[in-house]
Coordinates of C-alpha atoms in Angstrom, one line a residue:
Chain A
M313 CA 0.0 0.0 0.0
G314 CA 2.2 2.9 1.2
T315 CA 5.7 3.5 -0.2
A316 CA 8.7 2.7 2.0
A317 CA 8.8 5.9 4.0
G318 CA 11.9 6.9 6.0
P319 CA 11.9 9.2 9.0
G320 CA 10.8 11.9 6.6
N321 CA 7.1 11.8 7.1
L322 CA 7.1 12.9 10.8
A323 CA 10.3 15.0 10.6
G324 CA 8.3 18.1 9.8
V325 CA 6.0 17.6 12.9
R326 CA 7.2 19.7 15.8
H327 CA 5.1 18.2 18.6
I328 CA 3.1 15.0 19.0
L329 CA 0.3 14.7 21.5
L330 CA -1.7 11.6 22.3
V331 CA -5.3 11.7 23.7
L332 CA -6.0 8.6 25.8
S333 CA -8.4 7.2 28.3
G334 CA -9.0 3.7 29.7
K335 CA -12.7 4.4 29.4
G336 CA -14.9 4.6 26.4
G337 CA -17.2 7.5 25.6
V338 CA -15.6 10.1 27.9
G339 CA -14.9 12.4 25.0
K340 CA -11.5 11.6 23.6
S341 CA -12.4 12.4 20.0
T342 CA -14.3 15.4 21.1
I343 CA -11.4 16.7 23.1
S344 CA -9.0 15.8 20.3
T345 CA -11.1 17.8 17.8
E346 CA -11.7 20.8 20.0
L347 CA -8.0 20.9 21.0
A348 CA -7.0 20.9 17.3
L349 CA -9.5 23.7 16.6
A350 CA -8.2 25.7 19.6
L351 CA -4.6 25.3 18.5
R352 CA -5.6 26.3 15.0
H353 CA -7.2 29.5 16.4
A354 CA -3.9 30.1 18.1
G355 CA -2.3 30.2 14.7
K356 CA -0.9 26.7 14.7
K357 CA -0.8 24.2 11.8
V358 CA -2.4 21.0 13.2
G359 CA -2.7 17.4 12.0
I360 CA -5.1 14.8 13.6
L361 CA -4.4 11.1 13.4
D362 CA -7.4 9.0 14.3
V363 CA -6.2 5.5 15.3
D364 CA -9.6 4.3 16.4
L365 CA -10.1 1.7 13.7
C366 CA -13.4 0.2 14.9
G367 CA -15.1 3.5 15.7
P368 CA -13.5 6.3 13.6
S369 CA -15.5 9.4 14.8
I370 CA -13.4 12.3 13.7
P371 CA -14.2 12.6 9.9
R372 CA -17.8 13.5 10.8
M373 CA -16.8 15.9 13.5
L374 CA -14.9 17.9 10.9
R375 CA -17.4 17.5 8.1
A376 CA -15.0 15.4 6.1
Q377 CA -16.9 12.1 5.7
G378 CA -16.6 10.5 2.3
R379 CA -13.4 12.4 1.3
A380 CA -10.9 10.4 -0.7
V381 CA -7.3 9.8 0.3
H382 CA -4.7 10.4 -2.4
Q383 CA -1.2 9.1 -2.7
C384 CA 2.0 11.0 -3.3
D385 CA 5.7 10.0 -3.4
G386 CA 5.9 10.2 0.3
G387 CA 2.9 8.1 0.9
W388 CA -0.7 9.0 1.8
V389 CA -1.8 12.6 1.6
P390 CA -3.8 13.5 4.7
V391 CA -7.2 15.1 4.1
F392 CA -7.4 18.9 4.7
V393 CA -10.6 19.8 6.4
D394 CA -10.5 23.5 5.7
Q395 CA -9.7 25.7 2.8
E396 CA -6.7 27.3 4.5
Q397 CA -5.2 23.8 4.9
S398 CA -4.5 24.5 8.6
I399 CA -6.0 21.2 9.8
S400 CA -5.3 17.9 8.2
L401 CA -6.7 14.5 9.2
M402 CA -6.0 10.8 8.6
S403 CA -8.6 8.2 9.7
V404 CA -9.5 4.7 8.7
G405 CA -12.9 6.3 8.2
F406 CA -11.6 7.6 4.8
L407 CA -10.6 4.1 3.7
L408 CA -14.0 2.4 4.3
E409 CA -16.1 1.9 1.2
N410 CA -19.3 1.8 3.1
P411 CA -19.4 3.9 6.4
D412 CA -21.7 1.3 8.0
E413 CA -19.2 -1.5 7.3
A414 CA -17.7 -2.9 10.4
L415 CA -13.9 -3.3 10.5
V416 CA -13.8 -6.7 12.1
W417 CA -10.1 -7.1 12.5
R418 CA -8.0 -8.9 15.1
G419 CA -5.0 -7.3 16.7
P420 CA -2.2 -8.1 14.2
K421 CA -4.0 -6.5 11.3
K422 CA -4.9 -3.4 13.3
N423 CA -1.2 -3.1 14.4
A424 CA -0.1 -3.2 10.7
L425 CA -2.5 -0.4 9.7
I426 CA -1.5 1.8 12.6
K427 CA 2.2 1.4 11.8
Q428 CA 1.3 2.6 8.2
F429 CA -0.7 5.5 9.5
V430 CA 2.3 6.6 11.6
S431 CA 5.0 6.1 9.0
D432 CA 3.2 6.5 5.6
V433 CA 1.2 9.6 5.9
A434 CA 2.9 12.6 4.3
W435 CA 2.1 15.2 7.0
G436 CA 4.5 17.9 5.8
Q437 CA 5.2 20.7 8.2
L438 CA 3.0 20.7 11.3
D439 CA 3.2 22.5 14.7
Y440 CA 1.1 19.8 16.4
L441 CA 0.0 16.3 15.6
V442 CA -2.9 15.2 17.8
V443 CA -3.4 11.4 18.0
D444 CA -6.8 10.3 19.0
T445 CA -7.0 6.7 20.3
P446 CA -9.8 4.2 21.1
P447 CA -10.5 3.2 24.7
G448 CA -8.3 0.5 26.3
T449 CA -4.7 -0.6 26.8
S450 CA -4.3 -3.0 24.0
D451 CA -3.0 -3.6 20.4
E452 CA -3.8 -0.1 19.1
H453 CA -2.2 1.6 22.0
M454 CA 0.9 -0.5 22.1
A455 CA 1.3 -0.2 18.3
T456 CA 0.8 3.6 18.4
V457 CA 3.3 4.2 21.3
D458 CA 5.9 1.9 19.7
A459 CA 5.6 3.5 16.3
L460 CA 5.8 7.1 17.8
R461 CA 8.5 6.4 20.3
P462 CA 11.4 7.4 17.9
Y463 CA 9.8 10.8 17.5
S464 CA 9.6 11.7 21.2
P465 CA 6.0 12.6 21.7
L466 CA 5.3 15.7 23.9
G467 CA 3.1 13.5 26.0
A468 CA -0.5 12.3 26.6
L469 CA -3.7 14.1 27.7
V470 CA -5.8 11.6 29.7
V471 CA -9.5 12.1 29.6
T472 CA -12.0 11.0 32.2
T473 CA -15.6 11.8 33.3
P474 CA -16.2 12.6 37.0
Q475 CA -17.6 9.2 37.9
A476 CA -15.7 6.7 39.9
V477 CA -16.4 4.0 37.3
S478 CA -14.5 6.1 34.8
V479 CA -11.7 6.9 37.1
G480 CA -11.4 3.2 37.8
D481 CA -10.5 2.5 34.2
V482 CA -8.4 5.6 33.7
R483 CA -6.1 4.7 36.6
R484 CA -5.1 1.7 34.6
E485 CA -4.4 3.9 31.5
L486 CA -2.1 6.0 33.7
T487 CA -0.2 2.8 34.6
F488 CA 0.0 2.1 30.8
C489 CA 1.6 5.5 30.3
R490 CA 4.1 4.9 33.1
K491 CA 5.0 1.4 31.8
T492 CA 5.5 2.6 28.2
G493 CA 7.4 5.7 29.2
L494 CA 4.8 8.1 27.9
Q495 CA 4.8 11.4 29.8
V496 CA 1.3 12.5 31.1
L497 CA 0.7 16.2 30.4
G498 CA -2.4 16.1 32.6
V499 CA -5.9 14.9 33.2
V500 CA -9.0 16.5 31.6
E501 CA -12.3 15.9 33.3
N502 CA -15.1 16.0 30.7
M503 CA -18.9 16.0 31.1
S504 CA -18.4 17.9 34.3
G505 CA -21.9 19.1 35.2
F506 CA -24.9 20.2 33.1
V507 CA -26.4 23.7 33.3
C508 CA -30.2 23.5 32.7
P509 CA -31.0 25.9 29.9
H510 CA -34.4 26.6 31.5
C511 CA -33.5 27.4 35.0
A512 CA -29.6 27.5 35.1
E513 CA -29.4 24.9 37.8
C514 CA -26.2 22.9 37.5
T515 CA -26.6 19.2 38.0
N516 CA -23.7 16.7 38.3
V517 CA -25.1 14.2 35.8
F518 CA -22.1 12.0 35.9
S519 CA -21.2 12.5 39.6
R520 CA -18.4 14.8 40.6
G521 CA -14.8 15.1 41.6
G522 CA -13.2 12.2 39.8
G523 CA -10.9 14.2 37.5
E524 CA -9.1 16.1 40.2
E525 CA -9.0 13.1 42.5
L526 CA -7.4 11.1 39.7
A527 CA -4.8 13.8 39.0
T528 CA -3.9 14.0 42.6
L529 CA -3.6 10.2 43.0
A530 CA -1.4 9.9 40.0
G531 CA 0.7 13.0 40.7
V532 CA 0.0 14.6 37.4
P533 CA -1.4 18.1 36.5
F534 CA -5.2 18.6 36.4
L535 CA -5.8 20.5 33.2
G536 CA -9.4 21.4 33.8
S537 CA -13.1 20.4 33.7
V538 CA -15.2 20.7 30.6
P539 CA -19.0 20.9 31.3
L540 CA -21.7 19.2 29.3
D541 CA -23.0 21.5 26.6
P542 CA -25.5 20.3 24.1
E543 CA -24.3 23.0 21.7
L544 CA -20.9 21.3 21.7
C545 CA -22.5 17.9 21.0
G546 CA -24.7 19.4 18.2
S547 CA -21.7 21.2 16.8
L548 CA -19.7 18.0 16.5
E549 CA -22.6 16.1 15.0
E550 CA -22.8 18.7 12.2
G551 CA -19.1 19.3 11.7
R552 CA -19.2 22.9 12.7
D553 CA -16.4 24.9 14.3
F554 CA -17.5 25.0 17.9
I555 CA -14.6 27.3 19.0
R556 CA -15.5 29.9 16.4
D557 CA -19.3 29.5 16.7
F558 CA -19.8 29.3 20.5
P559 CA -17.2 31.5 22.3
K560 CA -20.0 32.2 24.8
S561 CA -20.6 28.5 25.6
S562 CA -19.9 27.3 29.1
A563 CA -17.5 24.7 27.6
F564 CA -15.4 27.3 25.8
P565 CA -13.3 28.7 28.7
A566 CA -12.3 25.2 29.8
L567 CA -11.3 24.1 26.3
F568 CA -9.4 27.3 25.6
S569 CA -7.5 27.0 28.9
I570 CA -6.6 23.4 28.2
A571 CA -5.2 24.4 24.8
Q572 CA -3.2 27.2 26.5
K573 CA -1.7 24.8 28.9
V574 CA -0.7 22.5 26.0
L575 CA 0.9 25.4 24.2
S576 CA 2.8 26.4 27.3
Q577 CA 4.4 22.9 27.4
A578 CA 5.9 23.2 24.0
P579 CA 8.6 25.9 24.3
A580 CA 10.3 23.8 27.0
R581 CA 11.3 21.2 24.4
L582 CA 13.7 21.4 21.6
S583 CA 12.0 21.0 18.3
Chain L
M997 CA -15.4 -12.9 9.3
E998 CA -11.9 -11.7 8.7
E999 CA -11.1 -10.6 5.2
V1000 CA -10.5 -13.6 3.0
P1001 CA -9.1 -13.6 -0.5
Q1002 CA -11.4 -14.0 -3.5
G1003 CA -11.9 -17.7 -4.1
C1004 CA -10.7 -18.8 -0.7
P1005 CA -11.2 -22.5 -0.7
G1006 CA -12.2 -22.6 3.0
T1007 CA -10.0 -23.3 5.9
G1008 CA -11.3 -26.9 6.2
S1009 CA -10.8 -27.8 2.6
A1010 CA -8.1 -30.0 1.2
Q1011 CA -6.9 -27.0 -0.8
A1012 CA -6.5 -24.9 2.2
G1013 CA -3.3 -22.9 2.0
R1014 CA -2.4 -24.6 -1.3
G1015 CA -4.8 -23.0 -3.8
A1016 CA -3.7 -20.2 -6.2
S1017 CA -6.0 -17.7 -4.4
C1018 CA -4.1 -18.5 -1.1
Q1019 CA -1.1 -16.6 -2.3
G1020 CA -0.5 -13.6 -0.1
C1021 CA -3.2 -14.5 2.4
P1022 CA -1.8 -13.9 5.9
N1023 CA -3.2 -17.3 7.0
Q1024 CA -1.7 -19.3 4.2
R1025 CA 1.0 -21.0 6.2
L1026 CA -1.4 -21.9 8.9
C1027 CA -3.9 -23.4 6.5
A1028 CA -1.2 -25.3 4.6
S1029 CA 0.0 -26.9 7.9
G1030 CA -3.4 -28.4 8.3
A1031 CA -4.0 -26.5 11.6
G1032 CA -6.9 -24.6 10.1
A1033 CA -8.8 -27.7 9.5
A1034 CA -8.9 -28.7 13.2
P1035 CA -11.4 -26.7 15.3
D1036 CA -10.3 -25.5 18.7
P1037 CA -11.1 -28.3 21.2
A1038 CA -12.2 -25.6 23.6
I1039 CA -15.3 -25.0 21.5
E1040 CA -16.6 -28.5 22.3
E1041 CA -15.6 -28.1 25.9
I1042 CA -17.5 -24.8 26.1
K1043 CA -20.5 -26.4 24.5
E1044 CA -20.5 -29.0 27.3
K1045 CA -20.1 -26.3 29.9
M1046 CA -22.9 -24.3 28.5
K1047 CA -25.4 -27.1 28.6
T1048 CA -26.5 -25.9 32.0
V1049 CA -27.0 -22.4 30.8
K1050 CA -30.5 -21.8 29.4
H1051 CA -30.3 -18.3 27.8
K1052 CA -27.2 -16.3 26.7
I1053 CA -27.4 -12.6 25.9
L1054 CA -24.6 -10.4 24.6
V1055 CA -24.7 -6.7 25.4
L1056 CA -22.9 -4.8 22.6
S1057 CA -22.3 -1.4 21.2
G1058 CA -19.9 -0.2 18.6
K1059 CA -19.5 2.9 20.8
G1060 CA -17.8 3.4 24.1
G1061 CA -19.4 5.0 27.1
V1062 CA -23.0 4.5 26.1
G1063 CA -23.9 2.4 29.2
K1064 CA -23.3 -1.2 28.2
S1065 CA -21.9 -2.2 31.6
T1066 CA -24.5 -0.1 33.5
F1067 CA -27.2 -1.9 31.4
S1068 CA -25.7 -5.4 31.8
A1069 CA -25.4 -4.9 35.6
H1070 CA -29.0 -3.8 35.9
L1071 CA -30.3 -6.4 33.5
A1072 CA -28.7 -8.9 35.9
H1073 CA -30.1 -7.2 39.0
G1074 CA -33.5 -7.0 37.4
L1075 CA -33.6 -10.7 36.4
A1076 CA -32.2 -11.8 39.8
E1077 CA -34.9 -10.0 41.7
D1078 CA -36.9 -13.3 41.2
E1079 CA -35.1 -15.6 43.6
N1080 CA -35.9 -18.6 41.5
T1081 CA -34.0 -17.2 38.5
Q1082 CA -30.3 -18.0 38.4
V1083 CA -28.3 -15.2 36.8
A1084 CA -24.7 -15.1 35.7
L1085 CA -22.9 -11.9 34.6
L1086 CA -19.7 -12.3 32.6
D1087 CA -17.5 -9.2 31.9
I1088 CA -15.3 -9.7 28.9
D1089 CA -14.0 -6.2 28.8
I1090 CA -10.4 -7.2 29.6
C1091 CA -8.8 -3.7 29.5
G1092 CA -11.6 -1.8 31.2
P1093 CA -13.4 -4.2 33.6
S1094 CA -16.1 -2.0 35.1
I1095 CA -18.5 -4.7 36.3
P1096 CA -16.8 -5.4 39.7
K1097 CA -17.2 -1.7 40.7
I1098 CA -20.8 -1.4 39.4
M1099 CA -21.8 -4.6 41.2
G1100 CA -20.2 -3.5 44.5
L1101 CA -17.6 -6.3 44.3
E1102 CA -14.3 -4.4 44.1
G1103 CA -11.5 -6.2 45.8
E1104 CA -13.1 -9.6 45.5
Q1105 CA -11.0 -12.5 44.4
V1106 CA -11.7 -15.6 42.3
H1107 CA -11.5 -19.0 44.1
Q1108 CA -10.7 -22.3 42.4
S1109 CA -12.5 -25.5 43.2
G1110 CA -12.4 -29.0 41.8
S1111 CA -15.0 -28.1 39.2
G1112 CA -13.3 -24.9 38.0
W1113 CA -13.3 -21.2 38.9
S1114 CA -16.0 -20.0 41.2
P1115 CA -17.9 -16.9 40.2
V1116 CA -18.2 -14.2 42.8
F1117 CA -21.7 -14.0 44.1
V1118 CA -23.6 -10.8 44.8
E1119 CA -26.7 -12.7 45.8
D1120 CA -27.3 -16.4 46.0
N1121 CA -28.7 -16.4 42.5
L1122 CA -26.4 -13.8 40.9
G1123 CA -22.8 -14.7 40.1
V1124 CA -20.2 -12.5 38.4
M1125 CA -16.9 -13.1 36.7
S1126 CA -14.5 -10.4 35.5
V1127 CA -10.8 -10.0 34.9
G1128 CA -11.1 -7.3 37.5
F1129 CA -11.2 -10.0 40.1
L1130 CA -7.8 -11.3 38.9
L1131 CA -6.0 -8.0 39.4
S1132 CA -4.4 -7.3 42.7
S1133 CA -4.5 -3.5 42.5
P1134 CA -6.9 -0.9 41.1
D1135 CA -4.0 0.6 39.2
D1136 CA -3.0 -2.7 37.5
A1137 CA -3.2 -2.3 33.7
V1138 CA -4.0 -5.2 31.5
I1139 CA -1.8 -4.4 28.6
W1140 CA -2.5 -7.4 26.5
R1141 CA -2.6 -8.0 22.7
G1142 CA -5.4 -9.8 21.0
P1143 CA -4.3 -13.4 21.4
K1144 CA -3.9 -13.1 25.2
K1145 CA -7.3 -11.5 25.6
N1146 CA -8.8 -14.3 23.5
G1147 CA -7.2 -16.9 25.8
M1148 CA -8.7 -15.2 28.8
I1149 CA -12.2 -15.2 27.3
K1150 CA -11.8 -18.9 26.4
Q1151 CA -10.9 -19.6 30.0
F1152 CA -13.9 -17.6 31.3
L1153 CA -16.3 -19.6 29.1
R1154 CA -14.6 -23.0 29.7
D1155 CA -13.3 -22.9 33.2
V1156 CA -15.8 -21.0 35.2
D1157 CA -18.2 -23.3 37.1
W1158 CA -21.4 -21.4 36.5
G1159 CA -23.7 -24.2 37.5
E1160 CA -27.4 -24.2 36.5
V1161 CA -28.1 -20.8 35.0
D1162 CA -31.2 -19.3 33.5
Y1163 CA -29.6 -16.2 32.0
L1164 CA -25.9 -15.7 31.2
I1165 CA -25.3 -12.0 30.4
V1166 CA -22.0 -11.2 28.6
D1167 CA -20.9 -7.6 28.9
T1168 CA -18.5 -6.6 26.1
P1169 CA -16.0 -3.7 25.5
P1170 CA -16.7 -1.2 22.7
G1171 CA -15.7 -2.1 19.1
T1172 CA -15.8 -5.0 16.7
S1173 CA -12.5 -6.8 17.4
D1174 CA -10.9 -9.7 19.2
E1175 CA -13.1 -9.9 22.2
H1176 CA -16.3 -9.9 20.1
L1177 CA -15.0 -12.4 17.5
S1178 CA -13.8 -14.7 20.3
A1179 CA -17.0 -14.6 22.3
V1180 CA -19.1 -15.4 19.2
Q1181 CA -16.5 -18.0 18.0
Y1182 CA -16.2 -19.8 21.4
L1183 CA -20.0 -19.9 21.8
S1184 CA -20.5 -20.9 18.2
S1185 CA -21.6 -24.4 19.0
T1186 CA -24.1 -23.3 21.6
H1187 CA -27.2 -21.3 21.1
I1188 CA -26.9 -17.5 21.8
D1189 CA -30.3 -16.0 22.2
G1190 CA -29.2 -12.7 20.8
A1191 CA -27.6 -9.4 21.3
V1192 CA -28.9 -6.3 23.0
I1193 CA -27.3 -3.2 21.4
I1194 CA -26.9 0.0 23.4
T1195 CA -26.6 3.5 22.0
T1196 CA -27.1 7.1 22.9
P1197 CA -29.2 9.4 20.7
Q1198 CA -26.3 11.1 18.9
E1199 CA -25.2 10.4 15.4
V1200 CA -21.6 9.9 16.6
S1201 CA -22.9 6.9 18.6
L1202 CA -25.4 5.6 15.9
Q1203 CA -22.5 5.7 13.4
D1204 CA -20.6 3.1 15.4
V1205 CA -23.8 1.2 16.3
R1206 CA -24.6 0.6 12.7
K1207 CA -21.2 -1.1 12.3
E1208 CA -22.0 -3.2 15.3
I1209 CA -25.4 -4.2 13.7
N1210 CA -23.5 -5.1 10.6
F1211 CA -21.1 -7.2 12.7
C1212 CA -24.0 -9.1 14.1
H1213 CA -25.4 -9.8 10.7
K1214 CA -21.9 -10.9 9.5
V1215 CA -21.5 -13.4 12.3
K1216 CA -25.2 -14.4 12.2
L1217 CA -25.9 -13.2 15.7
P1218 CA -29.6 -12.5 16.2
I1219 CA -30.4 -9.0 17.5
I1220 CA -32.9 -8.9 20.3
G1221 CA -33.1 -5.1 19.9
V1222 CA -31.6 -1.7 20.6
V1223 CA -31.7 0.4 23.8
E1224 CA -31.4 4.1 23.5
N1225 CA -29.6 5.3 26.7
M1226 CA -29.1 8.9 28.0
S1227 CA -32.3 9.8 26.2
G1228 CA -33.3 13.1 27.6
F1229 CA -32.7 14.7 31.0
I1230 CA -35.2 16.0 33.5
C1231 CA -33.9 18.9 35.5
P1232 CA -34.3 17.9 39.2
K1233 CA -35.1 21.6 40.0
C1234 CA -37.5 22.8 37.3
K1235 CA -38.5 19.4 36.0
K1236 CA -38.2 20.5 32.4
E1237 CA -36.7 18.2 29.9
S1238 CA -33.5 18.9 27.9
Q1239 CA -31.6 16.9 25.4
I1240 CA -28.0 16.7 26.5
F1241 CA -27.1 14.4 23.7
P1242 CA -29.3 15.7 20.9
P1243 CA -30.6 13.2 18.4
T1244 CA -29.5 15.2 15.4
T1245 CA -30.4 12.4 12.9
G1246 CA -33.5 11.1 14.7
G1247 CA -31.9 9.0 17.3
A1248 CA -32.3 5.2 17.7
E1249 CA -35.9 5.4 16.7
V1250 CA -35.2 6.4 13.1
M1251 CA -32.2 4.1 12.9
C1252 CA -34.3 1.1 14.1
Q1253 CA -37.1 2.0 11.6
N1254 CA -34.6 2.2 8.8
L1255 CA -32.9 -1.1 9.7
K1256 CA -36.1 -2.9 10.8
I1257 CA -34.7 -3.7 14.2
P1258 CA -36.8 -3.5 17.4
L1259 CA -36.3 -0.5 19.7
L1260 CA -36.6 -2.1 23.1
G1261 CA -36.9 1.2 24.9
K1262 CA -35.4 4.6 25.8
V1263 CA -33.8 5.2 29.2
P1264 CA -33.5 8.9 30.3
L1265 CA -30.4 10.3 32.0
D1266 CA -30.9 10.2 35.8
P1267 CA -27.9 11.5 37.8
H1268 CA -28.7 8.8 40.4
I1269 CA -27.7 6.1 38.0
G1270 CA -24.1 7.2 38.0
K1271 CA -24.2 7.5 41.8
S1272 CA -25.6 4.0 42.3
C1273 CA -23.0 2.6 39.9
D1274 CA -20.2 4.3 41.8
K1275 CA -21.5 2.9 45.1
G1276 CA -22.0 -0.6 43.6
Q1277 CA -25.7 -0.7 44.3
S1278 CA -28.7 -1.5 42.1
F1279 CA -30.3 1.7 40.8
L1280 CA -33.5 -0.2 40.4
I1281 CA -33.7 -0.6 44.2
D1282 CA -32.2 2.9 45.0
A1283 CA -34.7 4.8 42.9
P1284 CA -37.7 2.6 42.2
D1285 CA -39.9 5.4 41.0
S1286 CA -37.4 7.0 38.6
P1287 CA -38.6 7.1 35.0
A1288 CA -35.2 5.5 34.2
T1289 CA -36.1 2.5 36.5
L1290 CA -39.5 2.1 34.8
A1291 CA -37.8 2.2 31.4
Y1292 CA -35.2 -0.5 32.5
R1293 CA -38.0 -2.7 33.8
S1294 CA -40.0 -2.5 30.6
I1295 CA -36.9 -3.3 28.6
I1296 CA -36.0 -6.3 30.8
Q1297 CA -39.4 -7.7 30.4
R1298 CA -39.2 -7.5 26.6
I1299 CA -35.9 -9.3 26.7
Q1300 CA -37.4 -12.0 28.9
E1301 CA -40.3 -12.3 26.4
F1302 CA -37.9 -12.7 23.5
C1303 CA -35.9 -15.4 25.3
G1304 CA -39.1 -17.2 26.3
R1305 CA -40.1 -17.4 22.6
H1306 CA -36.8 -19.1 21.7
L1307 CA -36.1 -22.5 23.3
P1308 CA -32.5 -23.1 24.1
E1309 CA -30.1 -25.7 22.5
E1310 CA -31.9 -28.5 20.7
G1311 CA -35.2 -26.7 20.9
H1312 CA -36.8 -25.1 17.8
L1313 CA -37.8 -21.5 17.2
I1314 CA -41.5 -21.0 18.0
S1315 CA -41.5 -17.6 16.4
S1316 CA -38.7 -15.1 15.5

């Protein structure tokens, strides 16, 4: 499939970030997408690598479903989701003929595709590559970390919801990071309270406190809590730019602050 | 189920691994060695073990975080409220085993007996098995590749002494990969009543759920129906309804109509559900009057009716 690509394809990428969680459905893809949009608004060139092979959510979130992937000398050309070509995306979603088709693959086949995604996509010059992962601590995660190791990723953002059930799984993900030598930039607590649009009462729909508790337990920074905002969900469903369209949303300050914290990590490293 | 080359002669055929169309197939060597022809002996052993299990239900979703484990746990609790019904709950989410916490069994360990592994009992008639019970610390990560996960699932199905069981509920991780293939494969010579598929109203969830439905069709797993979870939220203060996860493409209702699959019910978001799960208690008992409890009970009844119409093992289908 891809051409034999040397270190060239990731050489132009300044910083690599992984977005992980032990738990499913906490908002990894949402946070990955919103982080990419926020970094773009800060003037950065961003790539997103979606290594969730069974549930590739990101093409829809950026209104890029059905786009074709082209080849060039360096390998696969990532799909640009905007006219200015400031956000590019690679996902298995683009390679499926029928979007409802299930990718029923066992580990070794998934590993092979992930290695190709890491080495055979011609990203070009990027300030940030955000890598969105599926839930768990298995084939995809090991393959991704192994393939990215030579490029010294900046680190991982670990996402949880406030519930103890989520924290229970995410603790294991933090162990995975430790064991594989992946630095944890911090914990993001998502779905942190819902403000009723009728009466402004805030309800902790998915319990409270888990994110900070987890960060303290693991000795890593707590990057912030993002509240539940149906506008954010709606925006993602329709592939709109939430950061641009909803600066007054309750979720906006948290997302913006998380992006700022990520940006502040970068100058400490040599590119 | 896995991608096979055009003209694949079949893993059991005399031409397996030797035909022209076998060139380049990743399984070529395996087939040529004759290993593909011999079925895994565990499948027969599991068939024997499952003879004492009347009904088997898989709880699936393509999507993570939609409430599979929450639903599986409460399906188990609901069925076990009848003391005369023996219920077993098997958690095959190897990387993220939530069931011990949700069932209030954190810290429990598995014991071995002459007849195999003993499940951990919540009630006399409700036994649970999960990889969570095999881990010594809540921080232990199960960083396993596919084959090792498959081995664990095989052991769970073959070596656990479930005894006489009316309902075996299998909670799965999100996706359509090793765990799902293994569960279906190892149970292939037994009768699986069907799959209950969980979704939330959003398109991002339905997108993955359609893939899961396709997976079920591919492996010929009957679908009992779909449950739409987190379907609307009633503010505890002003009692008005909001859609936290808006059904931008019509939610599960429209998807089920299009795919001609039963919608078993819609469960609203009740903050008490999360709290009950965190405490390891049954939400059905904690909040008996919640609209969510009523929705769960109705769905559980429909599942029982489905299972009742389909006799296990050597029986025949009365109606489908």
